[in-house]
GROMACS .gro file of C-alpha atoms in nm:
model
  374
    1MET     CA    1  -5.949   1.310   0.144
    2ALA     CA    2  -5.590   1.430   0.126
    3GLU     CA    3  -5.404   1.602  -0.153
    4LEU     CA    4  -5.071   1.764  -0.227
    5LEU     CA    5  -5.008   2.110  -0.097
    6ALA     CA    6  -4.822   2.618  -0.170
    7LEU     CA    7  -4.867   2.914   0.040
    8SER     CA    8  -5.209   3.074   0.005
    9PHE     CA    9  -5.301   3.406   0.163
   10LEU     CA   10  -5.600   3.623   0.234
   11LEU     CA   11  -5.437   3.903   0.034
   12ASP     CA   12  -5.238   3.923  -0.290
   13PRO     CA   13  -4.961   3.658  -0.261
   14ASP     CA   14  -4.729   3.885  -0.463
   15HIS     CA   15  -4.756   4.162  -0.204
   16PRO     CA   16  -4.404   4.256  -0.079
   17ALA     CA   17  -4.492   4.150   0.275
   18TYR     CA   18  -4.520   3.788   0.159
   19GLN     CA   19  -4.209   3.780  -0.062
   20VAL     CA   20  -3.877   3.639   0.057
   21ARG     CA   21  -3.570   3.792  -0.102
   22PRO     CA   22  -3.214   3.659  -0.087
   23GLY     CA   23  -3.024   3.767   0.221
   24GLN     CA   24  -3.325   3.785   0.455
   25GLY     CA   25  -3.244   3.482   0.668
   26TYR     CA   26  -3.418   3.216   0.461
   27ASP     CA   27  -3.149   3.134   0.205
   28GLY     CA   28  -3.134   2.783   0.350
   29VAL     CA   29  -3.491   2.720   0.231
   30VAL     CA   30  -3.431   2.559  -0.106
   31ARG     CA   31  -3.627   2.463  -0.414
   32LEU     CA   32  -3.627   2.094  -0.504
   33THR     CA   33  -3.694   1.984  -0.860
   34ILE     CA   34  -3.775   1.614  -0.886
   35ASN     CA   35  -3.747   1.435  -1.221
   36GLY     CA   36  -3.730   1.771  -1.393
   37THR     CA   37  -4.096   1.856  -1.339
   38ARG     CA   38  -4.216   1.840  -0.980
   39THR     CA   39  -4.142   2.120  -0.731
   40CYS     CA   40  -4.098   2.069  -0.358
   41THR     CA   41  -3.929   2.263  -0.079
   42GLY     CA   42  -3.657   2.170   0.167
   43ALA     CA   43  -3.450   2.327   0.446
   44LEU     CA   44  -3.076   2.309   0.509
   45LEU     CA   45  -2.981   2.157   0.844
   46THR     CA   46  -2.691   2.269   1.064
   47SER     CA   47  -2.454   2.011   0.913
   48GLY     CA   48  -2.447   2.205   0.587
   49ARG     CA   49  -2.474   1.872   0.405
   50HIS     CA   50  -2.838   1.775   0.461
   51ILE     CA   51  -3.175   1.899   0.337
   52LEU     CA   52  -3.484   1.812   0.542
   53THR     CA   53  -3.797   1.760   0.331
   54ALA     CA   54  -4.101   1.535   0.285
   55ALA     CA   55  -4.083   1.172   0.171
   56GLN     CA   56  -4.389   1.220  -0.049
   57CYS     CA   57  -4.185   1.442  -0.282
   58PHE     CA   58  -4.031   1.126  -0.428
   59GLU     CA   59  -4.360   0.946  -0.490
   60THR     CA   60  -4.543   0.940  -0.822
   61GLN     CA   61  -4.871   0.820  -0.672
   62THR     CA   62  -5.031   0.835  -0.326
   63PRO     CA   63  -5.149   0.600  -0.188
   64GLY     CA   64  -4.920   0.327  -0.311
   65PRO     CA   65  -4.612   0.123  -0.217
   66PRO     CA   66  -4.364   0.356  -0.044
   67THR     CA   67  -4.042   0.449  -0.221
   68LEU     CA   68  -3.784   0.401   0.052
   69GLN     CA   69  -3.474   0.431  -0.169
   70PRO     CA   70  -3.526   0.711  -0.423
   71ASN     CA   71  -3.270   0.770  -0.694
   72PRO     CA   72  -3.041   1.057  -0.583
   73ASN     CA   73  -3.007   1.163  -0.947
   74SER     CA   74  -3.379   1.240  -0.956
   75VAL     CA   75  -3.349   1.562  -0.754
   76GLN     CA   76  -3.187   1.899  -0.823
   77ILE     CA   77  -3.137   2.136  -0.529
   78THR     CA   78  -3.137   2.512  -0.594
   79PHE     CA   79  -3.021   2.777  -0.346
   80GLU     CA   80  -3.153   3.129  -0.407
   81LEU     CA   81  -2.871   3.353  -0.282
   82PRO     CA   82  -2.772   3.721  -0.312
   83ARG     CA   83  -2.515   3.624  -0.578
   84GLY     CA   84  -2.773   3.430  -0.777
   85LEU     CA   85  -2.896   3.073  -0.813
   86VAL     CA   86  -2.656   2.800  -0.700
   87GLY     CA   87  -2.726   2.433  -0.768
   88ARG     CA   88  -2.632   2.120  -0.581
   89THR     CA   89  -2.677   1.749  -0.648
   90ALA     CA   90  -2.762   1.467  -0.410
   91ALA     CA   91  -2.533   1.186  -0.298
   92ALA     CA   92  -2.815   0.997  -0.123
   93ILE     CA   93  -3.177   1.031  -0.015
   94HIS     CA   94  -3.266   0.890   0.327
   95VAL     CA   95  -3.640   0.823   0.364
   96HIS     CA   96  -3.778   0.744   0.707
   97PRO     CA   97  -3.822   0.363   0.718
   98GLN     CA   98  -4.179   0.396   0.851
   99TRP     CA   99  -4.298   0.620   0.567
  100ASP     CA  100  -4.620   0.452   0.453
  101ASN     CA  101  -4.721   0.654   0.141
  102SER     CA  102  -5.082   0.623   0.252
  103ILE     CA  103  -5.356   0.880   0.293
  104HIS     CA  104  -5.240   0.907   0.656
  105HIS     CA  105  -4.892   1.029   0.554
  106ASN     CA  106  -4.723   0.868   0.853
  107ALA     CA  107  -4.348   0.937   0.891
  108ASN     CA  108  -4.356   1.174   0.593
  109LEU     CA  109  -3.993   1.273   0.622
  110ALA     CA  110  -3.679   1.246   0.410
  111ILE     CA  111  -3.324   1.381   0.427
  112ILE     CA  112  -3.125   1.464   0.115
  113GLU     CA  113  -2.752   1.420   0.159
  114LEU     CA  114  -2.568   1.668  -0.063
  115ALA     CA  115  -2.279   1.553  -0.279
  116GLN     CA  116  -2.085   1.857  -0.160
  117ALA     CA  117  -2.127   2.112   0.114
  118ALA     CA  118  -2.394   2.379   0.074
  119PRO     CA  119  -2.282   2.731  -0.018
  120ALA     CA  120  -2.123   2.902   0.281
  121GLU     CA  121  -2.370   3.193   0.276
  122ALA     CA  122  -2.678   2.966   0.288
  123ASP     CA  123  -2.852   2.975   0.627
  124ARG     CA  124  -2.841   2.659   0.840
  125TYR     CA  125  -3.131   2.566   1.070
  126PRO     CA  126  -3.150   2.353   1.386
  127ILE     CA  127  -3.450   2.132   1.448
  128TYR     CA  128  -3.710   2.203   1.715
  129ARG     CA  129  -3.684   1.938   1.985
  130GLY     CA  130  -3.947   2.062   2.228
  131GLN     CA  131  -3.959   2.046   2.605
  132ASP     CA  132  -4.266   1.826   2.646
  133GLU     CA  133  -4.519   1.634   2.438
  134LEU     CA  134  -4.737   1.943   2.385
  135SER     CA  135  -4.470   2.207   2.331
  136GLU     CA  136  -4.564   2.291   1.970
  137ILE     CA  137  -4.939   2.317   2.029
  138ASN     CA  138  -5.084   2.672   2.038
  139GLN     CA  139  -4.759   2.818   1.907
  140VAL     CA  140  -4.745   3.051   1.606
  141PHE     CA  141  -4.507   2.933   1.335
  142THR     CA  142  -4.352   3.091   1.026
  143ARG     CA  143  -4.379   2.900   0.699
  144VAL     CA  144  -4.144   2.955   0.403
  145GLY     CA  145  -4.200   2.761   0.083
  146TYR     CA  146  -4.197   2.745  -0.296
  147GLY     CA  147  -4.566   2.667  -0.338
  148LEU     CA  148  -4.794   2.807  -0.603
  149PRO     CA  149  -4.945   3.147  -0.521
  150GLY     CA  150  -5.304   3.173  -0.415
  151ASP     CA  151  -5.558   3.371  -0.220
  152GLY     CA  152  -5.782   3.243   0.051
  153ALA     CA  153  -6.098   3.274  -0.155
  154SER     CA  154  -6.015   3.055  -0.454
  155GLY     CA  155  -5.703   2.871  -0.343
  156ALA     CA  156  -5.391   2.809  -0.549
  157ASP     CA  157  -5.341   2.947  -0.898
  158PRO     CA  158  -5.238   2.647  -1.113
  159ASN     CA  159  -5.076   2.886  -1.363
  160GLY     CA  160  -4.873   3.070  -1.098
  161SER     CA  161  -4.498   3.052  -1.046
  162HIS     CA  162  -4.307   2.872  -0.773
  163GLN     CA  163  -4.151   3.163  -0.584
  164ARG     CA  164  -4.027   3.170  -0.226
  165ARG     CA  165  -4.298   3.314  -0.002
  166ILE     CA  166  -4.358   3.352   0.370
  167GLY     CA  167  -4.664   3.329   0.593
  168GLY     CA  168  -4.774   3.198   0.928
  169ASN     CA  169  -5.034   3.010   1.126
  170ARG     CA  170  -5.085   2.843   1.463
  171TYR     CA  171  -5.063   2.475   1.551
  172ASP     CA  172  -5.398   2.393   1.711
  173ALA     CA  173  -5.374   2.019   1.784
  174PHE     CA  174  -5.212   1.691   1.685
  175GLY     CA  175  -5.318   1.540   1.356
  176ASP     CA  176  -5.471   1.230   1.511
  177LEU     CA  177  -5.753   1.453   1.638
  178LEU     CA  178  -5.908   1.404   1.293
  179GLU     CA  179  -5.962   1.035   1.370
  180ARG     CA  180  -6.242   1.151   1.599
  181PRO     CA  181  -6.550   1.242   1.394
  182PRO     CA  182  -6.698   1.591   1.434
  183GLN     CA  183  -7.027   1.611   1.622
  184GLY     CA  184  -7.307   1.475   1.407
  185PHE     CA  185  -7.081   1.269   1.179
  186GLN     CA  186  -6.987   0.904   1.167
  187ALA     CA  187  -6.624   0.797   1.200
  188ASP     CA  188  -6.430   0.822   0.873
  189ALA     CA  189  -6.219   0.509   0.832
  190THR     CA  190  -5.993   0.686   0.582
  191LEU     CA  191  -5.871   0.920   0.857
  192GLY     CA  192  -5.781   0.645   1.103
  193ASN     CA  193  -5.437   0.504   1.179
  194ILE     CA  194  -5.254   0.835   1.213
  195THR     CA  195  -4.959   0.768   1.443
  196ALA     CA  196  -5.029   0.953   1.768
  197GLN     CA  197  -4.858   1.290   1.825
  198THR     CA  198  -4.646   1.274   1.509
  199GLN     CA  199  -4.841   1.526   1.300
  200LEU     CA  200  -4.925   1.890   1.376
  201LEU     CA  201  -5.268   2.018   1.274
  202TYR     CA  202  -5.379   2.369   1.183
  203ASP     CA  203  -5.652   2.531   0.976
  204PHE     CA  204  -5.673   2.829   0.741
  205ASP     CA  205  -5.896   3.082   0.915
  206ALA     CA  206  -6.043   3.404   0.777
  207PHE     CA  207  -6.120   3.586   1.104
  208THR     CA  208  -6.480   3.462   1.094
  209ARG     CA  209  -6.640   3.184   1.297
  210THR     CA  210  -6.808   3.030   0.993
  211ARG     CA  211  -6.469   2.952   0.831
  212ASP     CA  212  -6.300   2.835   1.151
  213ALA     CA  213  -6.283   2.461   1.073
  214LEU     CA  214  -6.139   2.347   1.404
  215GLY     CA  215  -6.374   2.575   1.592
  216GLN     CA  216  -6.682   2.454   1.405
  217GLU     CA  217  -6.599   2.083   1.411
  218TYR     CA  218  -6.392   2.035   1.729
  219GLY     CA  219  -6.450   2.339   1.949
  220LEU     CA  220  -6.091   2.467   1.910
  221HIS     CA  221  -6.157   2.833   1.833
  222ASP     CA  222  -5.887   3.050   1.679
  223LEU     CA  223  -5.981   3.297   1.408
  224GLY     CA  224  -5.642   3.369   1.256
  225VAL     CA  225  -5.297   3.522   1.296
  226LEU     CA  226  -5.212   3.886   1.225
  227ARG     CA  227  -4.879   4.053   1.162
  228GLN     CA  228  -4.771   4.408   1.236
  229ILE     CA  229  -4.529   4.578   0.996
  230ILE     CA  230  -4.355   4.901   1.097
  231GLY     CA  231  -4.362   5.128   0.794
  232PHE     CA  232  -4.476   4.989   0.461
  233SER     CA  233  -4.205   5.182   0.281
  234ALA     CA  234  -3.947   4.985   0.478
  235ALA     CA  235  -4.104   4.659   0.363
  236GLU     CA  236  -4.081   4.778   0.003
  237ARG     CA  237  -3.709   4.843   0.052
  238GLY     CA  238  -3.654   4.481   0.143
  239VAL     CA  239  -3.675   4.458   0.521
  240PRO     CA  240  -3.680   4.085   0.608
  241PRO     CA  241  -4.043   3.972   0.633
  242LEU     CA  242  -4.013   3.834   0.985
  243ILE     CA  243  -4.277   3.816   1.255
  244GLU     CA  244  -4.171   4.094   1.491
  245ARG     CA  245  -4.424   3.992   1.752
  246GLU     CA  246  -4.764   3.834   1.773
  247LEU     CA  247  -5.048   4.078   1.834
  248PRO     CA  248  -5.217   3.965   2.156
  249PRO     CA  249  -5.492   3.884   2.158
  250ASN     CA  250  -5.603   3.774   1.812
  251PRO     CA  251  -5.954   3.902   1.734
  252GLN     CA  252  -6.232   3.674   1.845
  253ARG     CA  253  -6.504   3.866   1.664
  254PHE     CA  254  -6.399   4.006   1.333
  255GLU     CA  255  -6.577   4.084   1.008
  256ALA     CA  256  -6.441   3.910   0.701
  257ILE     CA  257  -6.137   4.093   0.568
  258PRO     CA  258  -6.198   4.180   0.201
  259ILE     CA  259  -5.950   4.066  -0.061
  260SER     CA  260  -5.723   4.366  -0.119
  261PRO     CA  261  -5.415   4.375  -0.343
  262GLN     CA  262  -5.229   4.656  -0.160
  263PRO     CA  263  -5.292   4.714   0.211
  264ARG     CA  264  -5.111   5.033   0.307
  265SER     CA  265  -5.085   5.271   0.597
  266ALA     CA  266  -5.175   5.630   0.514
  267ASN     CA  267  -4.849   5.734   0.679
  268PRO     CA  268  -4.556   5.503   0.589
  269ALA     CA  269  -4.395   5.584   0.924
  270HIS     CA  270  -4.690   5.429   1.108
  271PRO     CA  271  -4.740   5.055   1.153
  272PHE     CA  272  -5.010   4.869   0.970
  273ILE     CA  273  -5.154   4.526   1.024
  274ILE     CA  274  -5.204   4.256   0.762
  275PRO     CA  275  -5.341   3.902   0.783
  276TRP     CA  276  -5.050   3.664   0.837
  277GLU     CA  277  -5.269   3.355   0.824
  278SER     CA  278  -5.178   3.123   0.537
  279GLY     CA  279  -5.249   2.776   0.409
  280ALA     CA  280  -5.041   2.550   0.186
  281THR     CA  281  -5.051   2.451  -0.182
  282LYS     CA  282  -4.867   2.234  -0.436
  283GLY     CA  283  -4.494   2.298  -0.414
  284ASP     CA  284  -4.490   2.356  -0.039
  285GLU     CA  285  -4.449   1.986   0.036
  286GLY     CA  286  -4.139   1.957   0.250
  287SER     CA  287  -4.134   2.326   0.343
  288PRO     CA  288  -4.023   2.416   0.696
  289ALA     CA  289  -4.236   2.570   0.970
  290PHE     CA  290  -4.016   2.765   1.211
  291ILE     CA  291  -4.074   2.819   1.583
  292ASP     CA  292  -3.806   3.038   1.741
  293GLY     CA  293  -3.586   2.991   1.435
  294ARG     CA  294  -3.598   2.611   1.456
  295ILE     CA  295  -3.768   2.368   1.219
  296ALA     CA  296  -4.074   2.240   1.403
  297GLY     CA  297  -4.281   2.107   1.115
  298ILE     CA  298  -4.245   1.986   0.757
  299ALA     CA  299  -4.544   2.049   0.529
  300SER     CA  300  -4.724   1.725   0.455
  301HIS     CA  301  -5.083   1.734   0.326
  302GLY     CA  302  -5.429   1.886   0.347
  303VAL     CA  303  -5.772   1.758   0.449
  304ALA     CA  304  -6.114   1.906   0.375
  305PRO     CA  305  -6.360   1.970   0.662
  306ARG     CA  306  -6.670   1.753   0.661
  307THR     CA  307  -6.916   2.027   0.753
  308PRO     CA  308  -7.065   2.205   0.448
  309GLY     CA  309  -7.004   2.578   0.426
  310ILE     CA  310  -6.664   2.592   0.596
  311ASN     CA  311  -6.438   2.539   0.294
  312MET     CA  312  -6.448   2.841   0.062
  313SER     CA  313  -6.383   2.629  -0.247
  314GLU     CA  314  -6.439   2.265  -0.334
  315GLY     CA  315  -6.160   2.016  -0.285
  316ILE     CA  316  -5.821   2.080  -0.129
  317ASN     CA  317  -5.644   2.369  -0.297
  318GLY     CA  318  -5.519   2.598  -0.021
  319SER     CA  319  -5.837   2.795   0.035
  320VAL     CA  320  -5.981   2.928   0.360
  321GLY     CA  321  -6.154   2.665   0.573
  322GLU     CA  322  -5.921   2.372   0.502
  323TYR     CA  323  -5.712   2.164   0.742
  324PHE     CA  324  -5.337   2.122   0.696
  325LEU     CA  325  -5.095   1.881   0.860
  326ASP     CA  326  -4.720   1.898   0.914
  327THR     CA  327  -4.487   1.617   1.006
  328ARG     CA  328  -4.381   1.687   1.365
  329VAL     CA  329  -4.001   1.713   1.349
  330SER     CA  330  -3.940   1.662   1.722
  331ALA     CA  331  -4.107   1.319   1.698
  332TYR     CA  332  -3.837   1.211   1.454
  333ALA     CA  333  -3.533   1.380   1.609
  334ASP     CA  334  -3.356   1.046   1.663
  335PHE     CA  335  -3.387   0.957   1.294
  336ILE     CA  336  -3.250   1.297   1.190
  337ASP     CA  337  -2.959   1.274   1.434
  338GLN     CA  338  -2.873   0.925   1.313
  339ILE     CA  339  -2.856   1.027   0.947
  340LEU     CA  340  -2.643   1.331   1.020
  341GLN     CA  341  -2.400   1.127   1.231
  342GLN     CA  342  -2.354   0.845   0.981
  343THR     CA  343  -2.283   1.064   0.679
  344SER     CA  344  -1.924   1.034   0.560
  345PRO     CA  345  -1.729   1.361   0.562
  346ILE     CA  346  -1.635   1.536   0.240
  347PRO     CA  347  -1.264   1.486   0.159
  348ASP     CA  348  -1.050   1.785   0.257
  349GLN     CA  349  -0.992   1.948  -0.079
  350SER     CA  350  -0.735   2.190   0.066
  351GLY     CA  351  -0.519   1.897   0.179
  352MET     CA  352  -0.544   1.737  -0.163
  353ILE     CA  353  -0.438   2.061  -0.331
  354PHE     CA  354  -0.147   2.105  -0.088
  355GLY     CA  355  -0.032   1.751  -0.159
  356LEU     CA  356  -0.054   1.815  -0.532
  357ILE     CA  357   0.162   2.126  -0.497
  358ILE     CA  358   0.426   1.936  -0.296
  359GLY     CA  359   0.429   1.657  -0.551
  360THR     CA  360   0.463   1.899  -0.840
  361VAL     CA  361   0.755   2.080  -0.676
  362ALA     CA  362   0.932   1.749  -0.617
  363LEU     CA  363   0.893   1.649  -0.981
  364LEU     CA  364   1.029   1.984  -1.098
  365ARG     CA  365   1.341   1.937  -0.884
  366ILE     CA  366   1.397   1.591  -1.030
  367PHE     CA  367   1.373   1.727  -1.384
  368GLN     CA  368   1.611   2.013  -1.297
  369ARG     CA  369   1.873   1.769  -1.164
  370PHE     CA  370   1.830   1.548  -1.471
  371ASN     CA  371   1.883   1.846  -1.705
  372GLN     CA  372   2.194   1.955  -1.511
  373ARG     CA  373   2.352   1.612  -1.560
  374LEU     CA  374   2.289   1.637  -1.931
   0.00000   0.00000   0.00000
């Protein structure tokens, strides 16, 4: 069963290591407000005119008939910049024509065309195109989104605030793997019909084998992603929360990491390691997953494992043990390129102003000559 997604962590989601401040390289990750109430996330593309997000953000019910032509007036785009919050409106919303608004979430992709160019200081991001059909698999990605806060034990906090947070995970397989039932289970018809190699699958691990959903059900063992931070005091001063490097290898046998609000090195000059593994919650729909600074995935939906005892909480709420799926951006590169190429350019305002000045000067000269004759 699938449900809407926000970033959820093993530690306190308000820890500085998971916060994204303006000016840290993610100012092109924007908050979308749909119909004044719903929050989603999007990412600014290199054109400076287009926001890549999820088609499901414009649906009121899933499953149901797909909304292929959403009202542009339904969305407000907010950039969180060093100078403050800057808003933009939409001129058009381009939904992928094969978006099915089903539990399979096929072609869950949309592009918002801005009515005017994005702020100059907002970061622009290229898309990940890949070198082969498996290029994203087994790669660690960085997720930035406006989802509700949460911890891995209980999932998302429904009373939390939609702030920009950062985390990571690893793509383990394509989403259509879930069409194959785990050992000991019958095929689940509700998970069939996922378009092959168009969704990227990962799970929310807790560094224990019992919570490793893909390991338990499909034999794809990976117990989680760690991050090394050099000097906690530097993180507190606002050092961009980027993945400096993956710690090879990730632990294969690890006791459960206790929930701790403030992991800290005894000596701030020394590095310390925190869990970087994260899941997704409501508000992260449409959020980008970056590989090498390029958008490789767009957050789509979650699925609960079928084996009892893996999921730390009932349902799909961003807790440890759940599956998550992203729309694979490289599979839809042609659609993205087409939309960016067909968008009409914004009129050159500088030329209009120059013409206005010339016209005004000409009128003044006419009036001067008229007054001289009088």
